[in-house]
CSV table of C-alpha atoms in Angstrom, one decimal:
chain,number,residue,atom,x,y,z
A,244,MET,CA,25.8,4.1,-9.3
A,245,ASN,CA,27.4,3.0,-5.9
A,246,ILE,CA,24.3,1.5,-4.5
A,247,VAL,CA,22.2,-0.4,-7.4
A,248,LEU,CA,24.6,-0.9,-9.6
A,249,PRO,CA,26.8,-3.2,-7.3
A,250,GLU,CA,23.4,-5.3,-6.1
A,251,MET,CA,22.5,-5.9,-9.7
A,252,GLY,CA,26.3,-7.2,-10.6
A,253,ALA,CA,26.1,-9.4,-7.1
A,254,ARG,CA,22.8,-10.5,-8.6
A,255,LEU,CA,24.5,-11.3,-11.6
A,256,GLY,CA,27.7,-13.1,-10.4
A,257,PHE,CA,30.4,-10.2,-9.3
A,258,GLN,CA,30.7,-9.6,-5.7
A,259,THR,CA,33.5,-7.4,-6.1
A,260,PHE,CA,32.3,-3.9,-7.6
A,261,ARG,CA,35.6,-1.4,-8.7
A,262,GLY,CA,37.6,-3.5,-6.3
A,263,THR,CA,35.4,-3.3,-3.2
A,264,PRO,CA,33.6,-6.3,-2.3
A,265,HIS,CA,30.2,-6.7,-2.7
A,266,PRO,CA,28.9,-10.2,-1.2
A,267,ALA,CA,25.3,-11.7,-1.9
A,268,ASN,CA,23.4,-11.4,0.8
A,269,PRO,CA,23.2,-14.4,2.8
A,270,ASN,CA,20.1,-14.2,4.5
A,271,ALA,CA,18.8,-14.7,0.8
A,272,PRO,CA,17.4,-17.4,-0.4
A,273,GLU,CA,19.3,-20.2,-2.7
A,274,GLY,CA,19.1,-18.6,-6.6
A,275,ILE,CA,18.6,-15.0,-5.9
A,276,TYR,CA,22.5,-14.7,-6.4
A,277,ALA,CA,24.0,-16.4,-9.1
A,278,ALA,CA,26.8,-18.7,-7.7
A,279,ALA,CA,29.1,-17.7,-10.6
A,280,PRO,CA,29.1,-14.8,-13.3
A,281,MET,CA,26.8,-14.6,-15.8
A,282,MET,CA,27.7,-13.0,-18.6
A,283,ASP,CA,31.8,-12.3,-19.5
A,284,ARG,CA,33.3,-9.8,-17.1
A,285,SER,CA,34.1,-7.5,-20.4
A,286,GLU,CA,30.1,-7.2,-20.7
A,287,TRP,CA,29.3,-6.2,-17.1
A,288,ALA,CA,32.4,-3.5,-17.8
A,289,GLN,CA,30.3,-2.0,-20.4
A,290,ILE,CA,27.2,-1.9,-18.5
A,291,ILE,CA,28.7,0.0,-16.0
A,292,ALA,CA,30.3,2.5,-18.5
A,293,TRP,CA,26.6,2.5,-20.4
A,294,TYR,CA,25.4,3.5,-16.7
A,295,GLU,CA,28.1,5.9,-15.9
A,296,ASP,CA,28.1,7.9,-19.9
A,297,ASN,CA,24.3,8.1,-19.5
A,298,ALA,CA,22.9,8.5,-16.0
A,299,PRO,CA,22.1,11.9,-14.9
A,300,GLN,CA,24.1,13.2,-12.0
A,301,GLU,CA,21.1,13.8,-10.3
A,302,MET,CA,17.2,12.9,-10.3
A,303,ALA,CA,15.3,15.8,-12.1
A,304,ARG,CA,12.8,17.6,-9.7
A,305,ALA,CA,8.8,17.7,-10.3
A,306,PRO,CA,7.3,21.0,-10.1
A,307,TRP,CA,5.4,21.8,-6.8
A,308,ARG,CA,2.0,23.3,-6.7
A,309,PRO,CA,1.4,24.7,-3.6
A,310,HIS,CA,-1.7,23.3,-1.6
A,311,ARG,CA,-4.3,25.8,-0.2
A,312,GLN,CA,-5.4,24.7,3.4
A,313,THR,CA,-9.0,22.7,3.4
A,314,ARG,CA,-12.0,23.8,5.3
A,315,LEU,CA,-13.8,20.2,4.5
A,316,PHE,CA,-12.0,18.0,7.2
A,317,THR,CA,-10.9,18.7,11.0
A,318,ILE,CA,-8.9,16.6,13.0
A,319,ASP,CA,-9.7,13.9,15.9
A,320,SER,CA,-7.9,11.5,17.3
A,321,PRO,CA,-8.1,9.0,20.2
A,322,GLU,CA,-7.3,9.7,23.9
A,323,SER,CA,-3.8,8.7,24.3
A,324,MET,CA,-2.6,5.9,27.3
A,325,THR,CA,0.7,6.0,29.3
A,326,GLY,CA,3.4,3.9,27.4
A,327,ASP,CA,1.1,4.5,24.0
A,328,PHE,CA,2.8,4.9,20.7
A,329,PRO,CA,2.0,4.5,16.9
A,330,THR,CA,2.5,1.6,15.7
A,331,SER,CA,-0.3,1.0,14.0
A,332,THR,CA,-0.4,-0.6,10.0
A,333,ALA,CA,-3.9,-1.2,8.9
A,334,ILE,CA,-7.3,0.8,9.7
A,335,PHE,CA,-11.1,0.0,8.4
A,336,ILE,CA,-13.8,2.0,8.7
A,337,ASP,CA,-17.0,0.1,9.5
A,338,GLU,CA,-20.1,2.3,8.2
A,339,GLN,CA,-22.8,-0.9,9.2
A,340,SER,CA,-21.0,-1.3,13.1
A,341,GLN,CA,-20.0,2.4,13.6
A,342,ARG,CA,-16.2,1.3,14.4
A,343,ILE,CA,-13.2,1.9,13.5
A,344,LEU,CA,-10.9,-1.2,13.3
A,345,VAL,CA,-6.8,-0.6,13.7
A,346,GLY,CA,-4.5,-3.5,13.6
A,347,ASP,CA,-1.4,-2.3,16.3
A,348,SER,CA,1.8,-4.2,14.9
A,349,TYR,CA,3.8,-3.6,18.4
A,350,GLU,CA,1.4,-4.8,20.4
A,351,LEU,CA,-0.1,-7.5,18.0
A,352,THR,CA,-3.6,-6.3,18.4
A,353,LEU,CA,-7.0,-5.4,17.1
A,354,GLU,CA,-8.7,-2.6,18.4
A,355,THR,CA,-11.9,-1.4,18.2
A,356,TYR,CA,-13.5,2.2,18.8
A,357,SER,CA,-16.4,4.1,19.0
A,358,PRO,CA,-17.4,7.0,16.8
A,359,ASP,CA,-16.5,9.3,19.3
A,360,LEU,CA,-12.6,7.4,19.6
A,361,GLU,CA,-13.3,5.7,22.6
A,362,LEU,CA,-11.6,2.6,22.6
A,363,LEU,CA,-14.2,-0.6,23.1
A,364,GLU,CA,-12.3,-3.3,22.5
A,365,LYS,CA,-8.8,-4.9,22.3
A,366,ARG,CA,-8.1,-8.5,21.3
A,367,ARG,CA,-4.4,-10.7,20.2
A,368,SER,CA,-4.3,-10.6,16.5
A,369,GLY,CA,-1.4,-13.3,16.5
A,370,GLY,CA,0.7,-10.8,14.1
A,371,ALA,CA,1.2,-7.8,12.2
A,372,ILE,CA,-2.1,-7.1,10.3
A,373,SER,CA,-1.8,-5.5,7.3
A,374,ARG,CA,-5.6,-5.6,5.9
A,375,ILE,CA,-8.7,-5.3,7.3
A,376,ARG,CA,-11.6,-6.0,5.6
A,377,PRO,CA,-15.7,-7.0,5.7
A,378,SER,CA,-16.4,-10.9,6.4
A,379,PRO,CA,-19.3,-12.5,4.7
A,380,THR,CA,-19.7,-13.8,8.0
A,381,GLY,CA,-20.9,-10.0,9.7
A,382,GLY,CA,-17.3,-9.8,11.2
A,383,TYR,CA,-14.0,-9.1,9.4
A,384,LEU,CA,-10.6,-10.6,7.7
A,385,ALA,CA,-7.6,-9.9,8.4
A,386,THR,CA,-4.2,-10.2,6.6
A,387,ILE,CA,-1.4,-11.3,9.0
A,388,MET,CA,2.1,-10.8,7.9
A,389,GLY,CA,3.8,-12.9,10.3
A,390,GLY,CA,4.9,-11.5,14.1
A,391,ASN,CA,6.2,-8.1,12.7
A,392,ILE,CA,6.3,-6.0,9.3
A,393,GLY,CA,9.9,-6.4,8.2
A,394,GLN,CA,11.5,-8.5,5.7
A,395,SER,CA,11.2,-12.4,6.1
A,396,GLU,CA,10.7,-15.5,3.9
A,397,LEU,CA,9.3,-17.3,6.7
A,398,LEU,CA,6.0,-19.0,6.2
A,399,LEU,CA,4.2,-16.7,9.0
A,400,GLY,CA,1.3,-15.6,7.4
A,401,LEU,CA,-2.2,-16.0,7.7
A,402,LEU,CA,-5.6,-15.0,7.1
A,403,ILE,CA,-7.8,-15.1,9.9
A,404,ASP,CA,-11.8,-14.3,10.6
A,405,ILE,CA,-12.8,-12.6,13.4
A,406,ASP,CA,-16.5,-13.1,14.9
A,407,PRO,CA,-17.0,-10.0,17.7
A,408,VAL,CA,-20.2,-12.1,19.0
A,409,SER,CA,-18.9,-15.6,18.3
A,410,GLU,CA,-17.3,-17.9,21.4
A,411,THR,CA,-14.1,-18.7,19.2
A,412,PRO,CA,-14.0,-15.2,17.6
A,413,VAL,CA,-10.8,-15.3,15.7
A,414,THR,CA,-10.7,-18.0,13.2
A,415,ARG,CA,-7.4,-19.4,11.0
A,416,LEU,CA,-8.2,-19.7,7.9
A,417,VAL,CA,-5.5,-19.6,5.7
A,418,ARG,CA,-1.5,-20.6,7.4
A,419,ARG,CA,1.7,-20.4,5.8
A,420,LEU,CA,1.3,-17.7,3.8
A,421,HIS,CA,4.4,-15.1,2.5
A,422,ARG,CA,3.8,-12.0,4.2
A,423,PRO,CA,-0.2,-11.1,2.8
A,424,VAL,CA,-1.2,-7.8,2.4
A,425,ASP,CA,-4.7,-7.7,0.5
A,426,VAL,CA,-7.2,-10.4,0.1
A,427,LYS,CA,-10.6,-10.5,-1.9
A,428,VAL,CA,-13.9,-12.6,-0.9
A,429,GLY,CA,-16.7,-13.7,-2.5
A,430,ASP,CA,-18.1,-17.1,-4.3
A,431,PHE,CA,-16.1,-17.7,-6.7
A,432,ASN,CA,-17.0,-21.5,-7.4
A,433,SER,CA,-21.0,-20.6,-6.8
A,434,ASP,CA,-21.4,-23.3,-4.0
A,435,GLY,CA,-22.5,-20.6,-1.6
A,436,ALA,CA,-19.6,-20.5,0.3
A,437,SER,CA,-17.0,-17.8,0.8
A,438,ASP,CA,-13.4,-18.2,-1.3
A,439,TYR,CA,-10.4,-16.0,-1.2
A,440,VAL,CA,-7.8,-14.3,-3.4
A,441,ILE,CA,-5.1,-13.3,-1.1
A,442,ALA,CA,-1.5,-11.1,-2.6
A,443,GLU,CA,1.6,-12.5,-0.7
A,444,PHE,CA,4.1,-9.9,-1.3
A,445,GLY,CA,6.8,-12.0,0.2
A,446,THR,CA,10.8,-10.7,-0.1
A,447,TYR,CA,12.4,-12.8,-2.6
A,448,PHE,CA,9.5,-15.1,-3.4
A,449,GLY,CA,5.9,-14.2,-3.3
A,450,LYS,CA,2.6,-15.3,-5.0
A,451,LEU,CA,-1.2,-14.7,-6.1
A,452,SER,CA,-3.5,-17.2,-4.5
A,453,LEU,CA,-6.4,-18.2,-4.9
A,454,HIS,CA,-8.3,-20.9,-2.0
A,455,LEU,CA,-11.5,-21.9,-3.5
A,456,SER,CA,-13.8,-23.8,-1.2
A,457,GLN,CA,-14.6,-27.8,-0.8
A,458,PRO,CA,-17.5,-29.7,0.2
A,459,ASP,CA,-16.0,-30.7,3.2
A,460,GLY,CA,-15.6,-27.2,4.7
A,461,SER,CA,-11.8,-26.9,3.8
A,462,LEU,CA,-10.2,-24.5,1.2
A,463,HIS,CA,-7.9,-25.8,-1.8
A,464,GLU,CA,-5.6,-23.7,-3.0
A,465,THR,CA,-4.5,-22.5,-6.8
A,466,VAL,CA,-1.4,-20.4,-7.5
A,467,LEU,CA,-2.2,-18.2,-10.0
A,468,LEU,CA,1.1,-16.4,-10.0
A,469,ASN,CA,4.8,-17.5,-8.7
A,470,ASP,CA,5.6,-13.3,-7.9
A,471,ALA,CA,7.0,-11.4,-5.5
A,472,GLY,CA,5.5,-8.1,-4.7
A,473,THR,CA,1.7,-8.3,-5.5
A,474,ILE,CA,0.1,-6.1,-3.3
A,475,SER,CA,-3.2,-5.1,-4.3
A,476,VAL,CA,-6.3,-7.1,-6.0
A,477,SER,CA,-9.2,-5.6,-7.3
A,478,ILE,CA,-11.9,-7.5,-9.4
A,479,ILE,CA,-14.2,-6.3,-12.3
A,480,GLY,CA,-16.7,-9.4,-13.3
A,481,ASN,CA,-15.1,-12.7,-13.7
A,482,ASP,CA,-11.9,-11.0,-13.9
A,483,LEU,CA,-8.3,-9.9,-11.3
A,484,LEU,CA,-6.2,-7.0,-11.8
A,485,VAL,CA,-3.5,-7.3,-9.8
A,486,LEU,CA,-0.7,-4.9,-9.0
A,487,ILE,CA,3.0,-6.4,-9.0
A,488,ALA,CA,4.6,-3.9,-7.0
A,489,GLN,CA,8.8,-5.7,-7.0
A,490,GLY,CA,10.9,-6.2,-9.6
A,491,ASP,CA,8.8,-6.3,-13.1
A,492,GLU,CA,6.6,-3.8,-11.8
A,493,ARG,CA,2.9,-3.8,-13.6
A,494,ILE,CA,-0.5,-4.4,-13.5
A,495,ILE,CA,-2.0,-7.5,-14.8
A,496,ARG,CA,-5.7,-8.6,-16.1
A,497,VAL,CA,-6.1,-12.2,-14.6
A,498,ASN,CA,-8.7,-13.2,-17.2
A,499,ASN,CA,-11.6,-15.7,-16.0
A,500,PHE,CA,-9.6,-16.6,-12.7
A,501,ALA,CA,-11.7,-18.9,-10.7
A,502,SER,CA,-12.3,-21.1,-14.0
A,503,GLN,CA,-10.2,-23.8,-15.4
A,504,THR,CA,-9.4,-21.8,-18.4
A,505,VAL,CA,-7.3,-18.6,-16.8
A,506,THR,CA,-5.3,-15.9,-19.1
A,507,PHE,CA,-3.2,-13.4,-18.2
A,508,GLU,CA,-2.8,-10.1,-19.5
A,509,THR,CA,-0.4,-7.5,-19.3
A,510,LEU,CA,-1.9,-3.9,-18.6
A,511,LEU,CA,0.9,-1.4,-17.6
A,512,ARG,CA,4.6,-2.5,-17.1
A,513,PHE,CA,6.9,0.4,-14.8
A,514,PRO,CA,10.7,0.5,-14.7
A,515,PRO,CA,11.7,-1.7,-11.5
A,516,SER,CA,12.6,1.9,-9.5
A,517,GLN,CA,9.2,2.7,-9.8
A,518,GLY,CA,7.7,1.8,-6.1
A,519,SER,CA,4.2,1.0,-7.0
A,520,SER,CA,2.0,1.3,-3.7
A,521,SER,CA,-1.1,0.7,-4.0
A,522,LEU,CA,-4.5,-0.1,-6.8
A,523,ARG,CA,-7.9,0.3,-6.7
A,524,SER,CA,-10.7,0.3,-9.5
A,525,VAL,CA,-13.1,3.0,-9.6
A,526,ASP,CA,-15.4,5.0,-12.2
A,527,VAL,CA,-13.1,8.0,-11.4
A,528,ASN,CA,-14.1,10.3,-14.5
A,529,GLY,CA,-17.8,9.3,-14.8
A,530,ASP,CA,-18.0,7.8,-17.7
A,531,GLY,CA,-19.5,4.5,-16.8
A,532,ILE,CA,-15.9,1.8,-17.2
A,533,GLN,CA,-13.4,1.2,-14.7
A,534,ASP,CA,-10.7,3.4,-14.1
A,535,LEU,CA,-7.3,2.8,-12.1
A,536,LEU,CA,-6.6,5.1,-9.2
A,537,TYR,CA,-2.7,3.9,-8.5
A,538,THR,CA,-0.3,5.0,-6.5
A,539,ALA,CA,3.2,4.8,-6.6
A,540,GLY,CA,5.9,5.9,-3.8
A,541,ASP,CA,7.4,3.9,-1.7
A,542,ASN,CA,10.7,4.7,-1.3
A,543,ALA,CA,13.0,2.5,1.0
A,544,ASP,CA,15.2,0.3,-0.6
A,545,ILE,CA,18.1,0.4,-2.9
A,546,SER,CA,17.1,3.9,-4.3
A,547,PRO,CA,15.7,6.2,-1.6
A,548,ILE,CA,16.0,8.8,-3.2
A,549,TYR,CA,13.3,11.9,-4.2
A,550,LYS,CA,11.7,10.3,-7.5
A,551,PRO,CA,9.7,13.0,-10.3
A,552,TYR,CA,7.2,10.0,-10.9
A,553,HIS,CA,6.1,9.4,-7.5
A,554,GLY,CA,2.4,10.2,-6.8
A,555,ILE,CA,-1.0,10.0,-8.0
A,556,TYR,CA,-2.0,8.4,-11.5
A,557,VAL,CA,-5.2,7.8,-12.7
A,558,PHE,CA,-5.7,5.6,-15.7
A,559,ALA,CA,-8.7,5.9,-17.4
A,560,GLY,CA,-10.4,2.6,-18.7
A,561,GLN,CA,-11.0,2.8,-22.1
A,562,PRO,CA,-14.0,0.4,-24.3
A,563,ASP,CA,-11.7,-2.1,-26.0
A,564,GLY,CA,-10.1,-3.0,-21.8
A,565,SER,CA,-6.7,-1.3,-22.4
A,566,PHE,CA,-5.8,1.8,-20.3
A,567,VAL,CA,-4.8,5.4,-20.8
A,568,GLN,CA,-3.3,8.1,-18.8
A,569,GLU,CA,-5.6,10.5,-18.1
A,570,MET,CA,-4.3,12.2,-14.2
A,571,PHE,CA,-0.8,12.5,-12.9
A,572,PHE,CA,-0.5,14.3,-9.2
A,573,HIS,CA,3.0,14.4,-8.0
A,574,LEU,CA,3.2,13.4,-4.3
A,575,ASP,CA,6.4,11.9,-2.6
A,576,GLY,CA,6.4,8.9,-1.2
A,577,THR,CA,3.0,8.3,-2.1
A,578,TYR,CA,1.9,5.1,-0.1
A,579,ASP,CA,-2.1,4.7,-0.9
A,580,ALA,CA,-5.0,6.5,-2.1
A,581,ILE,CA,-8.8,6.4,-2.3
A,582,ALA,CA,-11.5,7.9,-4.6
A,583,ALA,CA,-14.9,9.0,-3.6
A,584,ASP,CA,-16.9,12.0,-3.3
A,585,PHE,CA,-16.1,13.9,-0.6
A,586,ASP,CA,-17.4,17.4,-1.4
A,587,GLN,CA,-21.0,15.4,-2.3
A,588,ASP,CA,-20.8,17.6,-5.7
A,589,GLY,CA,-21.5,14.8,-8.1
A,590,ASP,CA,-18.1,13.8,-9.5
A,591,MET,CA,-15.1,11.8,-7.5
A,592,ASP,CA,-12.4,13.6,-5.1
A,593,ILE,CA,-9.1,11.8,-4.2
A,594,ALA,CA,-7.6,11.4,-0.9
A,595,ALA,CA,-4.1,10.6,-0.5
A,596,ILE,CA,-1.2,9.5,1.7
A,597,SER,CA,2.4,9.7,1.7
A,598,TYR,CA,4.7,7.3,4.0
A,599,PHE,CA,8.2,9.1,2.6
A,600,PRO,CA,6.6,12.7,2.4
A,601,ASN,CA,9.0,15.0,1.5
A,602,ILE,CA,9.5,16.8,4.6
A,603,ASP,CA,11.7,19.8,3.3
A,604,GLN,CA,8.1,21.5,2.7
A,605,ASN,CA,5.4,21.7,4.0
A,606,LEU,CA,4.9,19.5,6.5
A,607,ASP,CA,1.1,19.8,6.1
A,608,GLU,CA,1.1,19.3,2.5
A,609,VAL,CA,3.2,16.0,2.4
A,610,GLY,CA,2.0,13.2,4.4
A,611,PHE,CA,-1.7,13.4,3.2
A,612,VAL,CA,-3.6,15.5,-0.1
A,613,TYR,CA,-6.9,16.1,-0.5
A,614,LEU,CA,-7.6,16.6,-4.1
A,615,GLN,CA,-11.1,17.8,-5.0
A,616,ASN,CA,-12.4,17.4,-8.2
A,617,THR,CA,-13.8,20.9,-10.1
A,618,ASN,CA,-14.4,20.2,-13.6
A,619,GLY,CA,-12.2,17.2,-13.8
A,620,ASN,CA,-9.2,20.0,-12.4
A,621,PHE,CA,-7.8,18.2,-9.2
A,622,ASP,CA,-7.3,20.9,-6.8
A,623,PRO,CA,-4.9,19.9,-3.7
A,624,GLN,CA,-5.8,21.1,-0.2
A,625,TYR,CA,-4.2,20.2,2.8
A,626,VAL,CA,-5.1,19.8,6.8
A,627,LYS,CA,-3.3,22.4,8.8
A,628,GLY,CA,-1.9,20.9,11.9
A,629,LEU,CA,-1.8,17.1,10.4
A,630,GLY,CA,2.1,16.9,9.5
A,631,ALA,CA,3.6,16.9,12.7
A,632,LEU,CA,1.2,14.3,14.3
A,633,GLY,CA,2.8,11.1,12.8
A,634,ARG,CA,3.7,9.2,9.6
A,635,PHE,CA,0.8,7.4,7.9
A,636,ILE,CA,1.2,4.1,6.6
A,637,ALA,CA,-2.9,3.2,5.3
A,638,LEU,CA,-6.0,5.1,4.9
A,639,SER,CA,-9.6,4.3,5.2
A,640,VAL,CA,-13.5,5.8,3.7
A,641,GLY,CA,-16.8,5.4,5.3
A,642,ASP,CA,-19.2,7.7,7.8
A,643,ILE,CA,-18.5,6.8,11.1
A,644,ASP,CA,-21.3,9.0,12.7
A,645,ALA,CA,-23.7,8.7,10.5
A,646,ASP,CA,-24.2,11.9,9.3
A,647,GLY,CA,-24.2,11.5,5.7
A,648,ASP,CA,-20.4,12.3,4.5
A,649,LEU,CA,-17.5,10.8,3.9
A,650,ASP,CA,-15.3,10.5,7.0
A,651,ILE,CA,-11.4,9.4,6.4
A,652,ALA,CA,-9.0,7.4,9.3
A,653,LEU,CA,-5.3,7.3,8.8
A,654,ALA,CA,-3.2,4.3,10.2
A,655,ASN,CA,0.0,5.8,12.2
A,656,LEU,CA,3.2,4.4,12.1
A,657,ALA,CA,5.6,6.7,13.5
A,658,PHE,CA,8.2,3.8,13.5
A,659,GLY,CA,10.1,2.1,10.3
A,660,PRO,CA,12.3,3.5,7.4
A,661,TYR,CA,12.8,6.4,6.4
A,662,GLY,CA,14.1,6.2,3.4
A,663,PRO,CA,15.5,9.8,1.7
A,664,LEU,CA,13.4,11.3,5.0
A,665,THR,CA,16.4,13.5,7.2
A,666,VAL,CA,14.0,13.4,10.3
A,667,THR,CA,15.2,16.0,13.1
A,668,PRO,CA,15.0,14.3,16.5
A,669,GLU,CA,12.6,17.2,17.3
A,670,LEU,CA,9.9,15.7,14.5
A,671,GLN,CA,10.6,12.1,15.1
A,672,ASP,CA,9.6,12.7,18.9
A,673,ARG,CA,6.8,14.7,18.1
A,674,TRP,CA,5.6,11.6,15.7
A,675,LEU,CA,6.0,9.1,18.4
A,676,ALA,CA,4.0,11.5,20.5
A,677,GLY,CA,1.2,11.5,18.3
A,678,PRO,CA,-1.7,9.4,18.3
A,679,ARG,CA,-2.4,5.7,17.1
A,680,PHE,CA,-4.4,7.1,14.0
A,681,ILE,CA,-6.2,10.1,12.8
A,682,LEU,CA,-9.4,10.9,11.9
A,683,LEU,CA,-10.1,13.2,9.6
A,684,ARG,CA,-14.0,14.4,10.3
A,685,ASN,CA,-15.9,15.4,7.1
A,686,GLY,CA,-17.7,18.9,8.1
A,687,LEU,CA,-20.3,19.2,5.0
A,688,HIS,CA,-23.3,17.9,7.3
């Protein structure tokens, strides 16, 4: 009542709330806050009164399911060096080259590690990396948010191509981006050259952009969607599935995205407080139709309280192209999830991380969860000793040690907004002393 409604009023042009000034954010671009009231003050008073009469005094608490300790994964981490502190924002397991790549947002570097977690190389990245993907060149693509991970409307974002064996190892493919956070690559116009779809999260502004290769080697941008909050992109056939995670939170399908007949379809819509954080398309239930593995848990804006609808969702794909919720597992602050057959029993398990964990519960159970699939039932498990090592903002899955099973790498970002967390100095010190990343080695083989 005293946070969201005053901000809502300021956006509508009312710069006081119950007699207390609540001015527009002076750093916001023109048009975000109305210069004059957009409705009569009596109508605004009725809206306030409706929330006062109908809003619950506190958010309902989701039932807590106790987790059991997993025996499948063991903790491994790189050796810390003097002055190290964990500020990793992106991570990628490259199975082909048997390397782990880590983006550091403080030193603004891309680090490469061996399967034994020895540091092989450190190079300047040009900014804070948000995503690392394999590149058609044999190297890596990386989205660069800018000089740091903070909110900004400055067009400092980049898409870069990193070639580890080239004399010019970093190529800037696209410049002047709004905090890019995801990229997909393919030959979308069938000309034999690489094209890119980039999700630009922005702050007040952002977009979903298509960059098609041209005969002269340049890239031509087409803006598919002018909307802040585009955060995850998947490709199914000729269509894009896109998660919009800010304001009007929703999952949309962009049909025939690289053609002249692009159409848009809203598949699922969520409330503005949902805190959508990631989306992946994968056949979770094994019926041959792609499902949506979706997480909600971003919890650092103007309503930082624990929410019962934060967690891991599976929306099952239907023959008609729609999606129906099939599974929900509550996990406060969930930031990402990956489905894979970790125990090699023929079905999809799920590994998930939380960046805003409810640390009032067992610390090992809230920052990472392994959901083992047994006949369609997901059994929550934890890794003993993991919770005190850091806050995990990104994860990657792959067989790093070539032993035939899937390992999990977790990027550790101990710095950042706390949201609803109340962190003791002792826990903060332990997180700051943690490693840059964690490798959960699969012990199946």
